[in-house]
Amino acid sequence: MSDTAGRQPFHIVGAGPAGLAAALTIARAGERAIVYEQRSDVGGRFHGDLQGIENWTTRADALEELQTLGISPRFDARPFREGVFFDPAGKEYRYSSCDPLFYIVRRGPIAGTLDSALKQQALDAGVEIRFGQPCSRLPQGGIVAGGPRGADVIAVGYVFETDRADGVYAALSDRLAPKGYAYLLICGGRGTVASCFFEDFHNERLYLERAVEFFRGKAGLSMRNAVRFGGAGNAMVPKTARQGSILFVGEAAGFQDALWGFGIRIGMLSGHLAARALLERRPESYDREWRARLGGLLRTSIVNRYAFARMGDRGYARLMRGIAHCRDARQWLAGHYAPGWSKLALLPIARRAVRSSRAAPACPDPGCDCTWCRASHAPVREATVALRHSQRDLLPASPEPLSARNPG
Ligand SMILES: Cc1cc2nc3c(=O)[nH]c(=O)nc-3n(C[C@H](O)[C@H](O)[C@H](O)COP(=O)(O)OP(=O)(O)OC[C@H]3O[C@@H](n4cnc5c(N)ncnc54)[C@H](O)[C@@H]3O)c2cc1C
């Protein structure tokens, strides 16, 4: 029998990166953690797609930071120090940095992914994961890490096999991805091509096909055994991420980079901070902790999104020139993500301008199964039902009216 048997467990809803980071923190402190996961395995939202852990928002390396949280980077993570951007006219800009700009990881339930590695570490540390168990109540408090509760950004794409060499490509163009970007990631014979956009959500097929054509022409994209995927993201700065002794982490709290949708690193950090607050029996300290570590970053990302959404194609080209001509792309990006006073001075305007996509009218086609309808409307309806019938235990933390939403 383990040392922790008989102790009151800490309860966590959701076995994504945020929930598992929280569970690992608790288990490594010698306490019991129970994670409820509604699906039959981890990473059920993903399909082996390649994603990037950004490495420019701190001086410290992202993977080293994970180790300080008690997470071993024992997953396939390929560092990239260079890449290619295309402007709306298709002109190519190369950028590079001394240290890795990001680590490309795979997502989903299969071996080698971030999700399966986190699961294995959690199980090895003694975390109990109850798969196939949705949880809608936390009467004794705990951590909610249930992922996005709406769609402020949509990414649709294909995962595929390929003979192409490894590489990271992105294109900024409203024709390919309105107010967002299209990307092509190739790593170890596998690839992901996608359009990630913040407006006009119902036209996802059009943008995806345009993105595929673009990368076929510009980067020699060739795909075998392509499988289509689509997912949504949710970004906002909540007034509070706490409701009594229930703490919201990861995308359940809206913690995601509002500019480009990076959420993995922020999610794991917030999970760790919430777990520490519960371990110290001071849930009220969580708001202070996430604001200190993540608040500036989240607010800056709203200002960045506001500015980016107003750039238009000429502005994107200027941005590309800036990053291509700088000496070190990591430092350049770090400067753009730093919460300096000049940037935060724009925050009140950005807050007023950035509106919630949840307020957008429902799709007129009741049978529509586009990503936005699936991700944005269905869960909201389910959440409403859940709230009416449960004891409001899982009530979402009320966001500031601004929420870092798409300005569309
Ligand atoms: C297509 C796509 C591409 C992306 N690319 C990147 C990228 O390149 N870099 C990056 O940093 N971020 C990226 N993101 C965002 C990133 O994937 C998320 O921010 C991150 O996974 C959020 O982690 P999380 O733990 O908060 O939520 P999730 O990963 O969504 O995990 C939540 C878990 O909770 C479970 N759950 C939900 N409700 C319940 C319930 N009531 N009971 C039990 N279980 C429940 C879900 O099944 C799920 O397993 C991308 C997102 C998408 C959709």
XYZ file of C-alpha atoms in Angstrom, residues 25-404:
380
model
C 3.084 18.579 -8.744
C 0.738 17.080 -6.168
C 2.122 13.557 -6.489
C 5.725 14.769 -6.278
C 4.815 16.522 -3.029
C 3.812 13.111 -1.661
C 0.059 13.728 -1.817
C -2.730 11.854 -3.637
C -4.071 13.162 -6.933
C -7.110 11.804 -8.774
C -7.630 12.986 -12.350
C -11.023 12.561 -14.033
C -10.825 12.308 -17.811
C -13.999 12.027 -19.820
C -12.300 10.317 -22.752
C -10.793 6.836 -22.836
C -7.226 8.166 -23.060
C -5.176 11.369 -22.969
C -4.814 13.699 -25.959
C -8.188 12.782 -27.406
C -8.542 16.244 -28.970
C -5.480 15.643 -31.122
C -4.485 13.278 -33.913
C -0.721 13.044 -33.863
C -0.501 16.672 -35.037
C 2.742 18.543 -34.585
C 2.624 21.557 -32.284
C 5.241 23.956 -30.964
C 6.211 24.717 -27.382
C 7.291 28.351 -27.662
C 10.680 29.238 -26.256
C 10.844 33.015 -26.395
C 8.728 34.323 -23.537
C 11.387 33.640 -20.919
C 15.143 33.881 -20.901
C 15.203 30.360 -19.436
C 14.709 27.462 -21.790
C 11.151 26.067 -21.890
C 12.171 22.446 -21.363
C 14.476 23.370 -18.481
C 11.592 25.270 -16.949
C 9.428 22.150 -17.219
C 12.031 20.244 -15.247
C 11.808 22.791 -12.443
C 8.069 22.006 -12.352
C 8.842 18.316 -11.883
C 8.084 17.414 -15.513
C 10.720 15.446 -17.341
C 10.978 16.307 -21.042
C 10.873 12.596 -21.898
C 8.858 13.091 -25.046
C 9.841 13.614 -28.676
C 10.754 17.296 -28.749
C 12.764 18.580 -31.678
C 14.352 22.033 -31.225
C 14.076 24.433 -34.175
C 16.343 27.451 -34.473
C 15.257 28.625 -37.876
C 12.282 28.752 -40.158
C 10.674 30.439 -43.126
C 7.900 33.030 -43.208
C 5.951 33.998 -46.309
C 4.251 37.341 -46.703
C 0.864 37.699 -48.454
C 2.571 38.075 -51.825
C 4.386 34.766 -51.274
C 7.761 36.404 -50.701
C 10.056 34.310 -48.526
C 11.771 35.555 -45.338
C 14.197 33.378 -43.402
C 14.774 33.843 -39.695
C 17.077 32.198 -37.185
C 18.215 32.345 -33.589
C 21.075 31.008 -31.465
C 18.862 29.153 -29.012
C 15.811 27.108 -29.969
C 12.812 29.209 -30.945
C 10.440 26.371 -30.242
C 10.295 22.658 -29.628
C 8.131 20.671 -31.989
C 6.151 17.976 -30.195
C 3.397 15.576 -31.210
C -0.017 15.592 -29.610
C -2.501 12.787 -29.112
C -2.794 9.440 -27.367
C -0.070 7.609 -29.337
C 3.474 6.776 -28.148
C 6.042 9.573 -28.143
C 3.527 12.392 -27.808
C 3.605 15.016 -25.108
C 0.275 13.702 -23.840
C 1.294 10.053 -23.515
C 4.603 11.030 -21.882
C 2.817 13.178 -19.298
C 0.376 10.347 -18.652
C 3.198 7.873 -18.078
C 5.031 10.232 -15.725
C 1.857 10.875 -13.785
C 1.104 7.146 -13.447
C 4.715 6.450 -12.416
C 4.400 9.152 -9.754
C 1.290 7.455 -8.358
C -1.424 9.662 -9.867
C -4.749 7.903 -10.317
C -6.327 8.714 -13.682
C -9.958 7.714 -14.068
C -10.503 7.461 -17.801
C -14.005 7.521 -19.189
C -15.213 9.488 -16.192
C -16.565 12.937 -16.942
C -16.723 15.069 -13.829
C -19.077 17.999 -13.426
C -18.861 18.565 -9.685
C -16.044 19.217 -7.281
C -17.839 19.566 -3.954
C -14.582 19.483 -1.983
C -12.762 21.808 -4.309
C -9.978 20.977 -6.713
C -8.647 21.932 -10.110
C -10.592 22.357 -13.338
C -8.415 21.665 -16.393
C -11.125 20.785 -18.885
C -9.734 22.699 -21.880
C -11.390 25.390 -24.021
C -14.954 26.422 -23.346
C -15.500 28.301 -26.565
C -13.860 29.060 -29.873
C -11.923 32.278 -30.295
C -9.548 30.725 -32.779
C -9.929 27.725 -35.080
C -7.181 25.565 -36.531
C -8.018 23.076 -39.278
C -5.496 20.967 -41.112
C -4.094 17.644 -42.161
C -1.611 15.359 -40.467
C 0.304 13.227 -42.934
C 3.423 11.249 -43.762
C 6.025 12.727 -46.075
C 9.517 12.340 -47.504
C 10.224 16.055 -47.223
C 13.077 17.287 -45.025
C 12.294 18.733 -41.603
C 11.236 22.351 -41.617
C 8.987 25.025 -40.130
C 7.043 27.339 -42.449
C 4.379 29.940 -41.762
C 2.460 32.318 -43.991
C 0.732 35.496 -42.908
C -2.102 36.263 -45.281
C -5.781 36.955 -44.760
C -6.478 34.917 -47.892
C -5.074 31.789 -46.245
C -5.961 32.450 -42.610
C -7.963 35.568 -41.734
C -6.188 37.517 -38.956
C -4.103 34.422 -38.239
C -1.540 32.323 -40.050
C -1.150 29.173 -42.081
C 1.608 26.782 -41.089
C 3.480 23.730 -42.293
C 5.556 21.692 -39.844
C 7.610 18.696 -40.937
C 9.542 16.585 -38.486
C 10.864 13.042 -38.827
C 8.768 12.043 -41.830
C 5.526 13.395 -40.404
C 3.876 16.674 -41.121
C 1.065 19.004 -40.181
C -0.342 21.660 -42.452
C -3.059 23.937 -41.135
C -4.833 27.232 -41.322
C -5.234 28.943 -37.964
C -7.694 31.817 -38.233
C -9.579 34.242 -36.029
C -12.448 35.254 -38.317
C -14.937 33.805 -40.776
C -14.981 30.469 -38.989
C -17.527 28.770 -41.247
C -15.246 28.887 -44.277
C -12.680 26.546 -42.812
C -12.546 24.230 -45.846
C -11.782 27.107 -48.167
C -8.894 28.384 -46.035
C -7.464 24.928 -45.493
C -7.462 24.101 -49.201
C -5.869 27.458 -49.997
C -3.178 26.828 -47.374
C -2.431 23.366 -48.815
C -2.149 24.775 -52.335
C 0.080 27.574 -51.106
C 2.541 25.264 -49.384
C 2.502 22.845 -52.338
C 3.734 25.685 -54.502
C 6.097 27.410 -52.073
C 7.491 24.631 -49.916
C 7.038 21.507 -52.031
C 4.418 20.058 -49.700
C 3.616 16.430 -50.498
C 1.348 14.318 -48.340
C 0.712 10.596 -47.865
C -2.089 9.136 -45.780
C -3.408 12.585 -44.916
C -5.970 12.778 -42.111
C -8.002 15.903 -41.554
C -8.322 17.532 -38.121
C -9.873 20.612 -36.609
C -9.722 22.190 -33.176
C -10.641 25.322 -31.283
C -8.895 27.543 -28.783
C -10.045 29.889 -26.102
C -8.098 32.907 -24.876
C -8.954 35.505 -22.276
C -7.672 37.145 -19.139
C -10.048 36.156 -16.358
C -10.710 38.545 -13.497
C -10.210 35.575 -11.280
C -9.371 31.955 -12.011
C -10.749 30.820 -8.695
C -14.120 30.057 -7.300
C -13.759 29.305 -3.625
C -11.520 26.281 -3.490
C -11.957 25.464 -7.191
C -9.059 26.657 -9.318
C -9.212 26.955 -13.136
C -6.072 26.219 -15.120
C -4.965 26.002 -18.749
C -7.518 26.804 -21.381
C -10.371 26.207 -18.939
C -9.280 29.542 -17.465
C -8.692 31.034 -20.917
C -4.918 30.916 -20.436
C -3.518 30.979 -23.928
C -1.428 33.355 -25.992
C -4.131 35.474 -27.652
C -1.871 36.450 -30.534
C -0.997 33.078 -32.039
C -2.648 30.485 -29.805
C 0.276 28.983 -27.888
C -1.264 27.330 -24.854
C 0.798 24.281 -23.891
C 3.447 25.991 -21.815
C 1.088 28.436 -20.112
C -1.276 25.553 -19.388
C 1.334 23.456 -17.619
C 2.624 26.446 -15.663
C -0.837 27.384 -14.459
C -1.515 23.763 -13.482
C 1.649 23.727 -11.412
C 0.813 27.050 -9.708
C -2.719 25.926 -8.856
C -1.472 22.652 -7.411
C 1.025 24.479 -5.233
C -1.689 26.793 -3.913
C -3.831 23.783 -2.959
C -0.881 21.940 -1.411
C -0.186 24.994 0.745
C -3.897 25.059 1.693
C -4.041 28.597 0.384
C -6.267 28.476 -2.717
C -6.715 32.235 -2.463
C -3.027 32.710 -3.309
C -3.516 31.228 -6.794
C -4.860 34.405 -8.402
C -1.844 36.306 -7.127
C 0.559 33.643 -8.374
C -0.770 33.301 -11.921
C -1.047 37.073 -12.271
C 2.576 37.466 -11.219
C 3.875 34.826 -13.623
C 1.384 34.939 -16.488
C -0.631 38.152 -16.172
C 1.801 40.411 -18.044
C 2.237 37.866 -20.812
C -1.508 37.366 -21.239
C -2.233 41.098 -21.291
C 0.546 41.762 -23.784
C -0.826 39.028 -26.009
C -4.172 40.832 -26.116
C -2.502 44.040 -27.232
C -0.517 42.053 -29.806
C -3.706 40.446 -31.115
C -5.413 43.816 -31.319
C -2.500 45.273 -33.295
C -2.065 42.199 -35.499
C -5.747 42.083 -36.435
C -5.428 45.638 -37.743
C -2.256 45.223 -39.749
C -3.622 43.871 -42.989
C -1.427 42.376 -45.666
C 0.994 45.319 -45.871
C 1.509 45.223 -42.123
C 2.222 41.480 -42.246
C 4.916 42.082 -44.843
C 6.505 44.768 -42.615
C 6.453 42.346 -39.704
C 8.168 39.683 -41.816
C 10.901 42.096 -42.812
C 11.435 42.959 -39.137
C 11.942 39.381 -38.034
C 14.052 38.449 -41.062
C 16.431 41.371 -40.579
C 16.914 41.075 -36.839
C 20.052 39.394 -35.521
C 18.256 36.875 -33.348
C 14.607 35.960 -33.890
C 14.204 34.686 -30.339
C 15.221 38.027 -28.890
C 13.048 39.856 -31.389
C 9.995 37.807 -30.370
C 10.875 38.178 -26.685
C 10.770 41.954 -27.166
C 7.343 41.759 -28.781
C 5.965 39.613 -25.981
C 7.498 41.666 -23.153
C 4.879 43.505 -21.112
C 6.507 46.934 -21.427
C 4.691 50.118 -20.387
C 4.234 51.324 -23.968
C 2.499 48.113 -24.915
C 0.329 47.991 -21.832
C -0.690 51.617 -22.411
C -2.667 50.269 -25.360
C -4.449 47.710 -23.207
C -7.616 49.745 -22.525
C -8.141 50.285 -26.262
C -7.366 46.645 -27.032
C -9.814 45.529 -24.369
C -12.612 47.587 -25.821
C -11.895 46.453 -29.355
C -11.517 42.754 -28.766
C -14.893 41.053 -28.581
C -16.032 37.553 -27.787
C -16.750 35.160 -30.599
C -19.212 33.471 -28.277
C -21.544 36.388 -28.846
C -21.553 35.681 -32.582
C -24.839 34.391 -34.006
C -25.327 30.666 -34.286
C -24.793 29.025 -37.642
C -28.019 29.205 -39.682
C -27.546 25.590 -40.783
C -28.671 23.361 -37.907
C -26.809 20.362 -39.351
C -23.498 22.209 -39.728
C -20.565 20.306 -38.261
C -17.805 22.827 -38.910
C -15.211 23.126 -36.149
C -16.643 26.363 -34.827
C -20.155 24.963 -34.481
C -18.846 21.832 -32.799
C -16.394 23.588 -30.529
C -18.151 26.810 -29.798
C -21.815 26.127 -29.601
C -22.245 22.554 -28.501
C -20.099 22.833 -25.354
C -21.688 26.123 -24.410
C -25.090 24.524 -24.578
C -23.861 21.519 -22.592
C -22.236 23.810 -20.057
C -25.464 25.727 -19.621
C -27.373 22.521 -19.005
C -24.702 21.323 -16.609
C -24.870 24.546 -14.677
C -28.612 24.462 -14.412
C -28.656 20.906 -13.136
C -25.551 20.776 -11.017
C -24.717 22.791 -7.953
C -22.760 25.327 -10.000
C -19.631 23.660 -8.674
C -17.909 23.865 -12.023
C -19.043 27.357 -12.829
C -16.459 28.961 -15.036
C -14.510 31.829 -13.559
C -16.144 34.965 -14.883
C -13.966 36.540 -17.514
C -13.345 40.219 -17.766
C -15.724 41.568 -20.360
C -12.753 42.209 -22.587
C -11.700 38.578 -23.009
C -8.942 38.286 -25.539
